[in-house]
PDB file of C-alpha atoms and ligand atoms in Angstrom:
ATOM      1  CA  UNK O   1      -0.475  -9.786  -0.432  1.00  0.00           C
ATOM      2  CA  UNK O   2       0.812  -8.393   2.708  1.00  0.00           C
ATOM      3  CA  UNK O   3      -1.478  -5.889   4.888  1.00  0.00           C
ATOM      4  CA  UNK O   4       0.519  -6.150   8.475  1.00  0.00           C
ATOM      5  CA  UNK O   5      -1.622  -3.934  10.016  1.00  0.00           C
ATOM      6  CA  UNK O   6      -4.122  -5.718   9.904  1.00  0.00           C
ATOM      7  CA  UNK O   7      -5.822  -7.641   7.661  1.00  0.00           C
ATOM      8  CA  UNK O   8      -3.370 -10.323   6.826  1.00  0.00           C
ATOM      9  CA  UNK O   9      -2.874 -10.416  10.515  1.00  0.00           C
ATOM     10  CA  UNK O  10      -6.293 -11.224  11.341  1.00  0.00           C
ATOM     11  CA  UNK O  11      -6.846 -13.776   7.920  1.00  0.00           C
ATOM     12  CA  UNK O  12      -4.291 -15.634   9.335  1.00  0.00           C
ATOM     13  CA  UNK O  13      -5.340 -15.724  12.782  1.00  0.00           C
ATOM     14  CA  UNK O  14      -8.498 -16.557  11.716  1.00  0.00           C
ATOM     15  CA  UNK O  15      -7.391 -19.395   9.987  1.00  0.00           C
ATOM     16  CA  UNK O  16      -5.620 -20.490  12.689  1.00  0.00           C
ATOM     17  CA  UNK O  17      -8.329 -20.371  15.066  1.00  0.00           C
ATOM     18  CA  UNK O  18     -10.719 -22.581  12.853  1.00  0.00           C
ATOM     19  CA  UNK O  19     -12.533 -20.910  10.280  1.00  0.00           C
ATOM     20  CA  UNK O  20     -13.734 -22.273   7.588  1.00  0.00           C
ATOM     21  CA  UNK O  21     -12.835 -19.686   4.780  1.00  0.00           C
ATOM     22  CA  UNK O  22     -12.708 -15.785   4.231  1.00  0.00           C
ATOM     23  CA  UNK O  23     -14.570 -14.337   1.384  1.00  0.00           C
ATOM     24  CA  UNK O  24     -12.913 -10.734   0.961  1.00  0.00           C
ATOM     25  CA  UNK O  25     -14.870  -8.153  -0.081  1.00  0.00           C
ATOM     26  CA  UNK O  26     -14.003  -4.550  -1.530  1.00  0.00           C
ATOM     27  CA  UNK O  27     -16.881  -3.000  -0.092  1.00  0.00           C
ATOM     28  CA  UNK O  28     -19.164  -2.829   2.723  1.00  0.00           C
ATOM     29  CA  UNK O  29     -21.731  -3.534   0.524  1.00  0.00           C
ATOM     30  CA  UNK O  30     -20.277  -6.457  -1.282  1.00  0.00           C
ATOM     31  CA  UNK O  31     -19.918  -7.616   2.335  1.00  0.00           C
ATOM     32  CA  UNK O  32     -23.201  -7.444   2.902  1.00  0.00           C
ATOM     33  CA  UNK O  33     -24.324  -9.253  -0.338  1.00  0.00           C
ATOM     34  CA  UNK O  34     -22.241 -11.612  -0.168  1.00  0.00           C
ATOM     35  CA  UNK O  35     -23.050 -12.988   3.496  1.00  0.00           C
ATOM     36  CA  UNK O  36     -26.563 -13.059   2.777  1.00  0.00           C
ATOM     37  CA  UNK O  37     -25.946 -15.368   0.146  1.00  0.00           C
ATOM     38  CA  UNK O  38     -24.096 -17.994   2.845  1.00  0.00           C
ATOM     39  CA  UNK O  39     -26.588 -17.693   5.508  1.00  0.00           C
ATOM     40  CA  UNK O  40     -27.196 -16.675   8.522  1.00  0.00           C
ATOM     41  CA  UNK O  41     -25.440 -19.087  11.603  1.00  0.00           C
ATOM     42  CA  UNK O  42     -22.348 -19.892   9.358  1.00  0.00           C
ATOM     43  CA  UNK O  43     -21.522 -16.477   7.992  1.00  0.00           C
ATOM     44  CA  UNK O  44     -19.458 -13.666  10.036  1.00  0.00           C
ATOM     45  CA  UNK O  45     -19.559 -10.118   9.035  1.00  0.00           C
ATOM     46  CA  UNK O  46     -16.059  -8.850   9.714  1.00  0.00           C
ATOM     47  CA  UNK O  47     -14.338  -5.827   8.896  1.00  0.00           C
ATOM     48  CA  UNK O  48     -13.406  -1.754   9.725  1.00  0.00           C
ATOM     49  CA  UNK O  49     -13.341   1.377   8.274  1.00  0.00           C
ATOM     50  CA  UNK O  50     -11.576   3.727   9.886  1.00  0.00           C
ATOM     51  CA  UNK O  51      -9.551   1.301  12.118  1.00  0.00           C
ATOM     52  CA  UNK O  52     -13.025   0.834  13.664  1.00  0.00           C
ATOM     53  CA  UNK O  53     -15.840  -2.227  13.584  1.00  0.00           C
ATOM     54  CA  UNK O  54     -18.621  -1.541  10.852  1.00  0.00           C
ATOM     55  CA  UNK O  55     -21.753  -1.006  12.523  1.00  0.00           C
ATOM     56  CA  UNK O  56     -24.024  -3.732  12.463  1.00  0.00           C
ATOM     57  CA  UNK O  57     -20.787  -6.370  12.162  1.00  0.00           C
ATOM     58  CA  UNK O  58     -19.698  -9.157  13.984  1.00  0.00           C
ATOM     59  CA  UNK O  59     -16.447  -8.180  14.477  1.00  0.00           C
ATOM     60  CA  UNK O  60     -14.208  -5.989  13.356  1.00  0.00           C
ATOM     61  CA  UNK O  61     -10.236  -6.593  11.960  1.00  0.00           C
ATOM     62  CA  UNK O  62      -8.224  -6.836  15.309  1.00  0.00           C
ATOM     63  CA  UNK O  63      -6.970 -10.247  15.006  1.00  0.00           C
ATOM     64  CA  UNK O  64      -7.376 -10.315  19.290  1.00  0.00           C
ATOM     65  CA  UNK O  65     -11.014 -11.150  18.203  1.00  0.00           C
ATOM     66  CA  UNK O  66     -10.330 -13.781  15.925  1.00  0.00           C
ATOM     67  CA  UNK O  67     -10.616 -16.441  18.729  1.00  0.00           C
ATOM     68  CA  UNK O  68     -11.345 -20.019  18.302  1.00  0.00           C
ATOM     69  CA  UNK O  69     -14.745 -19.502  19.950  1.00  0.00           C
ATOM     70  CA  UNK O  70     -15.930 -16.691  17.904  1.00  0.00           C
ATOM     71  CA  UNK O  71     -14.462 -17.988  14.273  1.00  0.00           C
ATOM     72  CA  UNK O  72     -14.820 -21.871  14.339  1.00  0.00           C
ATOM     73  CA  UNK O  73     -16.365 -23.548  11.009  1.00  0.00           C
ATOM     74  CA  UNK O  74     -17.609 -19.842   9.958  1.00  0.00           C
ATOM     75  CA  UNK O  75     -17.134 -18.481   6.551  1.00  0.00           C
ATOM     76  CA  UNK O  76     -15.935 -14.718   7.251  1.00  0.00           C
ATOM     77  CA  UNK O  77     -17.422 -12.280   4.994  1.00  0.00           C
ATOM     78  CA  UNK O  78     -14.651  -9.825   5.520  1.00  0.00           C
ATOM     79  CA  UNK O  79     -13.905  -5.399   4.675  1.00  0.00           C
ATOM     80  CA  UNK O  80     -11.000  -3.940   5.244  1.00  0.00           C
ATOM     81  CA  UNK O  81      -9.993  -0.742   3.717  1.00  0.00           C
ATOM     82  CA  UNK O  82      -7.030  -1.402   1.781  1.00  0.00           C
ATOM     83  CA  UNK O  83      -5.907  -5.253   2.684  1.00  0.00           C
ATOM     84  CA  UNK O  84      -9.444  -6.887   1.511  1.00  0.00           C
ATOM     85  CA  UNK O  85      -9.731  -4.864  -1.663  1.00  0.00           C
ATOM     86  CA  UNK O  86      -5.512  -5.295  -2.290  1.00  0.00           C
ATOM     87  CA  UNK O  87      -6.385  -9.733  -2.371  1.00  0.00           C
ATOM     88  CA  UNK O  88      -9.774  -8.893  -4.387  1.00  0.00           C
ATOM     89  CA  UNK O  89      -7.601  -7.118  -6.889  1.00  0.00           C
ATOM     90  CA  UNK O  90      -5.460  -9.806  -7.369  1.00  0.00           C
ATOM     91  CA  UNK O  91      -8.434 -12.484  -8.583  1.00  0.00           C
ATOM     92  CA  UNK O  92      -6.982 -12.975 -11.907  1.00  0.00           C
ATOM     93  CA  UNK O  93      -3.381 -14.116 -10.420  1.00  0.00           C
ATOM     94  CA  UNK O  94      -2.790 -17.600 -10.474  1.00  0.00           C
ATOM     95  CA  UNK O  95      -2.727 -17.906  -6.873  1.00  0.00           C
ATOM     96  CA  UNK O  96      -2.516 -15.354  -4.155  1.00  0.00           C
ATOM     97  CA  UNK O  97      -1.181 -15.912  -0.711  1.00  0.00           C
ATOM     98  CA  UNK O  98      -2.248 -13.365   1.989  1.00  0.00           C
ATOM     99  CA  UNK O  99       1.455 -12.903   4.544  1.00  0.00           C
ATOM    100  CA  UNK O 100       2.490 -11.117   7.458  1.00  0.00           C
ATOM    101  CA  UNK O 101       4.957 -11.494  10.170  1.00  0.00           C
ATOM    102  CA  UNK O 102       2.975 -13.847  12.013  1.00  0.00           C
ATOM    103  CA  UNK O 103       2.965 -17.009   9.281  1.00  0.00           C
ATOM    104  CA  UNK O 104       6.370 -15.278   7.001  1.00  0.00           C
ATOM    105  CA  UNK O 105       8.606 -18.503   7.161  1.00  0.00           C
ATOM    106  CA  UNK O 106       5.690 -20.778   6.066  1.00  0.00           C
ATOM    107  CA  UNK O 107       5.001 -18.297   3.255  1.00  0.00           C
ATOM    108  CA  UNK O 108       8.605 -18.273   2.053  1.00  0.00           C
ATOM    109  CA  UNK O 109       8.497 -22.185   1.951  1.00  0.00           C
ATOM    110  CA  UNK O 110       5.871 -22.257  -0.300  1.00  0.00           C
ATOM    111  CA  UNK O 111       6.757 -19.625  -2.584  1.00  0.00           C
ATOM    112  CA  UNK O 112      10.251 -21.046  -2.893  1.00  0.00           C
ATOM    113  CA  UNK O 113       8.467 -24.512  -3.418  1.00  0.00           C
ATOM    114  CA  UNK O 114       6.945 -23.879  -6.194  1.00  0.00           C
ATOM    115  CA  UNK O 115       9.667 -21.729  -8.601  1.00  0.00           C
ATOM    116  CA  UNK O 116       7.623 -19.421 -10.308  1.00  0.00           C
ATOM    117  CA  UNK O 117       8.203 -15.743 -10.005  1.00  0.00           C
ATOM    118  CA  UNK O 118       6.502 -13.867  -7.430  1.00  0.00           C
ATOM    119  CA  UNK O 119       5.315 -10.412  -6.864  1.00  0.00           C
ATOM    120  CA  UNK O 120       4.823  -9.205  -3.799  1.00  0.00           C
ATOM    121  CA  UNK O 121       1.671  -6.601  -3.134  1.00  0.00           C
ATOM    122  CA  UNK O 122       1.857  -4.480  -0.466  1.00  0.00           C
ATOM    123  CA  UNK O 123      -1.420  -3.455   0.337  1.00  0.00           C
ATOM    124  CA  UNK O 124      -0.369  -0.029   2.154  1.00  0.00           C
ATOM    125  CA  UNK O 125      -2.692   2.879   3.377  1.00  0.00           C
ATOM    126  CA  UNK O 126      -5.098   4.672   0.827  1.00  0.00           C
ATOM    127  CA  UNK O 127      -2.796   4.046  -2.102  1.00  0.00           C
ATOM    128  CA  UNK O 128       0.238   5.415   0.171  1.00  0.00           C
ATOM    129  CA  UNK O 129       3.397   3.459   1.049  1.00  0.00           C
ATOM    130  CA  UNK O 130       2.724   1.447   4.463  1.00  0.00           C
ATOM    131  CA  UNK O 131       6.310   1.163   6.291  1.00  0.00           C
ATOM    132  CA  UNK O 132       5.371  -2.075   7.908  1.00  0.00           C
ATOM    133  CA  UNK O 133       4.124  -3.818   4.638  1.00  0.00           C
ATOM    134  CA  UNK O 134       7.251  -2.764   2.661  1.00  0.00           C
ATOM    135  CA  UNK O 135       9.699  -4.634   5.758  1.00  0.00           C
ATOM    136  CA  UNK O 136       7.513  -7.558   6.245  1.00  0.00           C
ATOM    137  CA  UNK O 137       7.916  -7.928   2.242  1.00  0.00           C
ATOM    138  CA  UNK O 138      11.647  -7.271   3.071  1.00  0.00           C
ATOM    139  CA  UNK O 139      11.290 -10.002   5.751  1.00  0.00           C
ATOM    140  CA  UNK O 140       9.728 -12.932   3.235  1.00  0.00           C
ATOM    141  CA  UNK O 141      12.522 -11.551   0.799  1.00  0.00           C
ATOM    142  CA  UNK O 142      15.119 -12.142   3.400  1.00  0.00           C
ATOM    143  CA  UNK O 143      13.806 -15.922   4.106  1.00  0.00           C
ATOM    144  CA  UNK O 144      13.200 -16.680   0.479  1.00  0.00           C
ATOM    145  CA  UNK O 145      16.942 -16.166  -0.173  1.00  0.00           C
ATOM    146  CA  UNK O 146      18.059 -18.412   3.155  1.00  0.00           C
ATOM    147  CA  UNK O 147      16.176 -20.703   1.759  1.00  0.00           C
ATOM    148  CA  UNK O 148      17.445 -20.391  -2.333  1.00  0.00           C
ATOM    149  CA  UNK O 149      20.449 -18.081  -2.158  1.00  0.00           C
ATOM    150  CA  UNK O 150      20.176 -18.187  -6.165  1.00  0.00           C
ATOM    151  CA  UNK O 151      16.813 -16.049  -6.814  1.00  0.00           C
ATOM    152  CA  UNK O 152      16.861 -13.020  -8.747  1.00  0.00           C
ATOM    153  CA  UNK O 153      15.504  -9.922  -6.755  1.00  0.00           C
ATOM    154  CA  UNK O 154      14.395  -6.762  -8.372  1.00  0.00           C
ATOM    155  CA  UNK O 155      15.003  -3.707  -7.195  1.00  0.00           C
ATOM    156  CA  UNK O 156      11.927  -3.212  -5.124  1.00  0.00           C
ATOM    157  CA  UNK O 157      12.968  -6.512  -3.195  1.00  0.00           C
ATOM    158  CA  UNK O 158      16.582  -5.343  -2.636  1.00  0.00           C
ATOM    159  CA  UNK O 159      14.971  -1.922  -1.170  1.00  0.00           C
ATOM    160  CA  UNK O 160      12.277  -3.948   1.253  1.00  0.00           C
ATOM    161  CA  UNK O 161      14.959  -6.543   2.356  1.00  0.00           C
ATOM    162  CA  UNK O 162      17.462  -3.545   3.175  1.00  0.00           C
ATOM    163  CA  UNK O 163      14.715  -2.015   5.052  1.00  0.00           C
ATOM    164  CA  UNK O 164      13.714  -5.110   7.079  1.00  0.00           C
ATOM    165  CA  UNK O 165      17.409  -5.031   8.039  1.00  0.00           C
ATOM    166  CA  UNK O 166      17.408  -1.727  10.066  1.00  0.00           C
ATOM    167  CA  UNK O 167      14.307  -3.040  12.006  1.00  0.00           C
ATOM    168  CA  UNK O 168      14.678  -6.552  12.381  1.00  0.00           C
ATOM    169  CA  UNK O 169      15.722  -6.816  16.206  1.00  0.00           C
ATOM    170  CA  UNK O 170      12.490  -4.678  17.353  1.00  0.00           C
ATOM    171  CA  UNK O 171       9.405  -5.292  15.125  1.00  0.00           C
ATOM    172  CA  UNK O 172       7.304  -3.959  17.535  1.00  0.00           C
ATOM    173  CA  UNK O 173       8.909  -0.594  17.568  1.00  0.00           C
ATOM    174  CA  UNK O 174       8.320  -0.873  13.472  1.00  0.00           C
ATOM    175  CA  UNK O 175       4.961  -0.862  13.968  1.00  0.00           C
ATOM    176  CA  UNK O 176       4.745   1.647  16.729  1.00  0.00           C
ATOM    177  CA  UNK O 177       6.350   4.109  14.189  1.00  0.00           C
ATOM    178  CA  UNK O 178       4.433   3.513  11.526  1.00  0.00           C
ATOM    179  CA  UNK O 179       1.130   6.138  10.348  1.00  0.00           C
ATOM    180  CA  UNK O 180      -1.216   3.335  10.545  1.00  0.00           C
ATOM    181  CA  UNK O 181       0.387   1.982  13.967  1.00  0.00           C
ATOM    182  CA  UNK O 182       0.551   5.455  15.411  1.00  0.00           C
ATOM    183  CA  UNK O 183      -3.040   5.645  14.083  1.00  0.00           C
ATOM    184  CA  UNK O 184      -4.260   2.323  15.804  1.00  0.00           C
ATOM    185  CA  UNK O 185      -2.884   3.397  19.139  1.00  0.00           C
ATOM    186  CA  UNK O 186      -4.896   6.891  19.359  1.00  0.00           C
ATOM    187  CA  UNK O 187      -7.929   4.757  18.336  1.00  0.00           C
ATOM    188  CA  UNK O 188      -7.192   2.451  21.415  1.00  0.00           C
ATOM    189  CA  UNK O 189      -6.143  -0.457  20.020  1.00  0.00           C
ATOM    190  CA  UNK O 190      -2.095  -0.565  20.779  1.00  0.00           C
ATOM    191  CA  UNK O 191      -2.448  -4.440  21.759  1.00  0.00           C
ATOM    192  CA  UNK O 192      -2.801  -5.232  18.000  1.00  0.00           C
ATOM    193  CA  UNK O 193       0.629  -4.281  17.520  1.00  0.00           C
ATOM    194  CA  UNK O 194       2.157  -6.485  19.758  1.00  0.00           C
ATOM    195  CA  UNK O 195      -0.053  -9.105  18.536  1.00  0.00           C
ATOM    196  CA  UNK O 196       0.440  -8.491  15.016  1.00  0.00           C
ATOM    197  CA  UNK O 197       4.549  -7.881  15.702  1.00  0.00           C
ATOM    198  CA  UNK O 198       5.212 -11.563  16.900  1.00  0.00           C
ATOM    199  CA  UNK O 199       6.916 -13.954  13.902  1.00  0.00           C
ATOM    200  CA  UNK O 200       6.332 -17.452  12.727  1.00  0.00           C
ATOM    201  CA  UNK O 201       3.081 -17.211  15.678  1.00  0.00           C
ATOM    202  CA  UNK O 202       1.465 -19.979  12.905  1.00  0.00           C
ATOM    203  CA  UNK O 203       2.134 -22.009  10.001  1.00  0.00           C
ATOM    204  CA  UNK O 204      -1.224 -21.356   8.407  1.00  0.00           C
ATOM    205  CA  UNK O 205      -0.149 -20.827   4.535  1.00  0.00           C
ATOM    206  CA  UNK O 206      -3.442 -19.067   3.671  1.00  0.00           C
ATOM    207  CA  UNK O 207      -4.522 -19.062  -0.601  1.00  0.00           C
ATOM    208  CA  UNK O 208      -6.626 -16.977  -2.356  1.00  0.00           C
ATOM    209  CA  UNK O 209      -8.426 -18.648  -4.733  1.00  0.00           C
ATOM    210  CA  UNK O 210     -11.881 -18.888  -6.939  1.00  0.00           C
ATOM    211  CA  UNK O 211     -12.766 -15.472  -4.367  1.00  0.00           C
ATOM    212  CA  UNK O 212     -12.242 -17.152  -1.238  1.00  0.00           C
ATOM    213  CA  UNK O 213      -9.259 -17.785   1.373  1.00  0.00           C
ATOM    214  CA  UNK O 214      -8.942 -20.911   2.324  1.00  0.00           C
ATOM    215  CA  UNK O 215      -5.837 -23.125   4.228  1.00  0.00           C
ATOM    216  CA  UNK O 216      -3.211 -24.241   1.519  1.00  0.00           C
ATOM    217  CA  UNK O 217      -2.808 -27.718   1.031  1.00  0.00           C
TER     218      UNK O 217
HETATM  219  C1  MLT P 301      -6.979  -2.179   6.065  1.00  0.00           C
HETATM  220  O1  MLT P 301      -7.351  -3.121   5.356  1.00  0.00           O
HETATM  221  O2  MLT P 301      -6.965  -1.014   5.691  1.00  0.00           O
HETATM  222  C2  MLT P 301      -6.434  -2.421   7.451  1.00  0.00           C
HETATM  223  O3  MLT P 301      -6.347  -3.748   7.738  1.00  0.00           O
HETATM  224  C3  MLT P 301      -6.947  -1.414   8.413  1.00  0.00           C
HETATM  225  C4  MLT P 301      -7.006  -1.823   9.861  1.00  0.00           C
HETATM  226  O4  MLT P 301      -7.895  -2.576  10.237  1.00  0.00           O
HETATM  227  O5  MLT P 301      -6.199  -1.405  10.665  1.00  0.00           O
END
């Protein structure tokens, strides 16, 4: 599942940074619910609506607060609009791994790894097409084939990876023209774009699994 802006962004940063899992949620409510279930002192409530912190949360989903400090050995109860909800949806895949520009290369790795097909979710905006999803998607496309010039891409992948391709040398400026990047700079919150337009930051592989997200092995 790729939400660039920025749920994957901040799941991976998280990860990074120390916590101990992400439980995704597809509401507010289920948020809620579920944190009271891990306890209070190791459970964060994360999460936005409207590009903006819930109200009574810890924190919201700009991965600049994802520090080591605030996230280390917490289990993040976590609602986003669209990215939390896209990796809940997926519950009955085999396995889900949550990408974005900042961990891509580790993610192509261990999809080529384990040669199975793969489809790639973009989680997007409101059910709409998200530009910087779709090239990030082109991106991991891109790096899967360096890695195995034989896969077989659809023509979904052959769309994304031409797309990547026209953006490639300035990321940043991707996500500046994007709705939801154009969005997140009215609100005041430009530095997540250069934040979440940076690749290979980590090589945090993170796995959705049993409902939580967790560091792959
Ligand atoms: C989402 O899940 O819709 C996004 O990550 C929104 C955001 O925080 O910018």
């Amino acid at each position: 599942v790729i939400d660039v802006l920025r749920a994957s962004s901040s799941i991976v940063t998280a990860l990074a940074n120390g916590a101990r899992e992400i439980v995704p949620a597809s509401s507010v409510q289920q948020a809620l619910k579920a944190a009271r279930k891990t306890g209070k002192g190791k459970a964060l409530l994360c999460g936005e609506r409207q590009g903006l912190r819930v109200r009574g949360f810890d924190l919201g989903n700009s991965p600049l607060e994802f520090t080591a400090k605030a996230v280390k050995g917490k289990v993040l109860h976590m609602a986003s609009t669209n990215g939390t909800k896209a990796i809940a949806a997926t519950s009955a895949a085999i396995k889900t791994y949550i990408a974005c520009f900042l961990n891509v290369d580790c993610i192509a790795q261990k999809l080529c790894s384990q040669r199975k097909g793969v489809s790639i979710l973009c989680a997007g905006k409101e059910g709409l097409f998200s530009l910087e999803d779709f090239a990030c998607a082109g991106m991991l496309v891109f790096r899967m084939e360096c890695r195995e010039p034989r896969i077989c891409l659809n023509d979904a992948a052959h769309a994304a990876y031409s797309l990547y391709k026209e953006w490639c040398l300035d990321l940043r400026r991707l996500l500046e023209t994007s709705g939801h990047g154009q969005y997140l700079r009215e609100i005041g919150m430009g530095e997540d774009l250069i934040a979440c337009a940076q690749t290979n930051r980590y090589t945090v592989v993170p796995v959705f699994q049993n409902g939580r997200i967790g560091k792959a092995r």
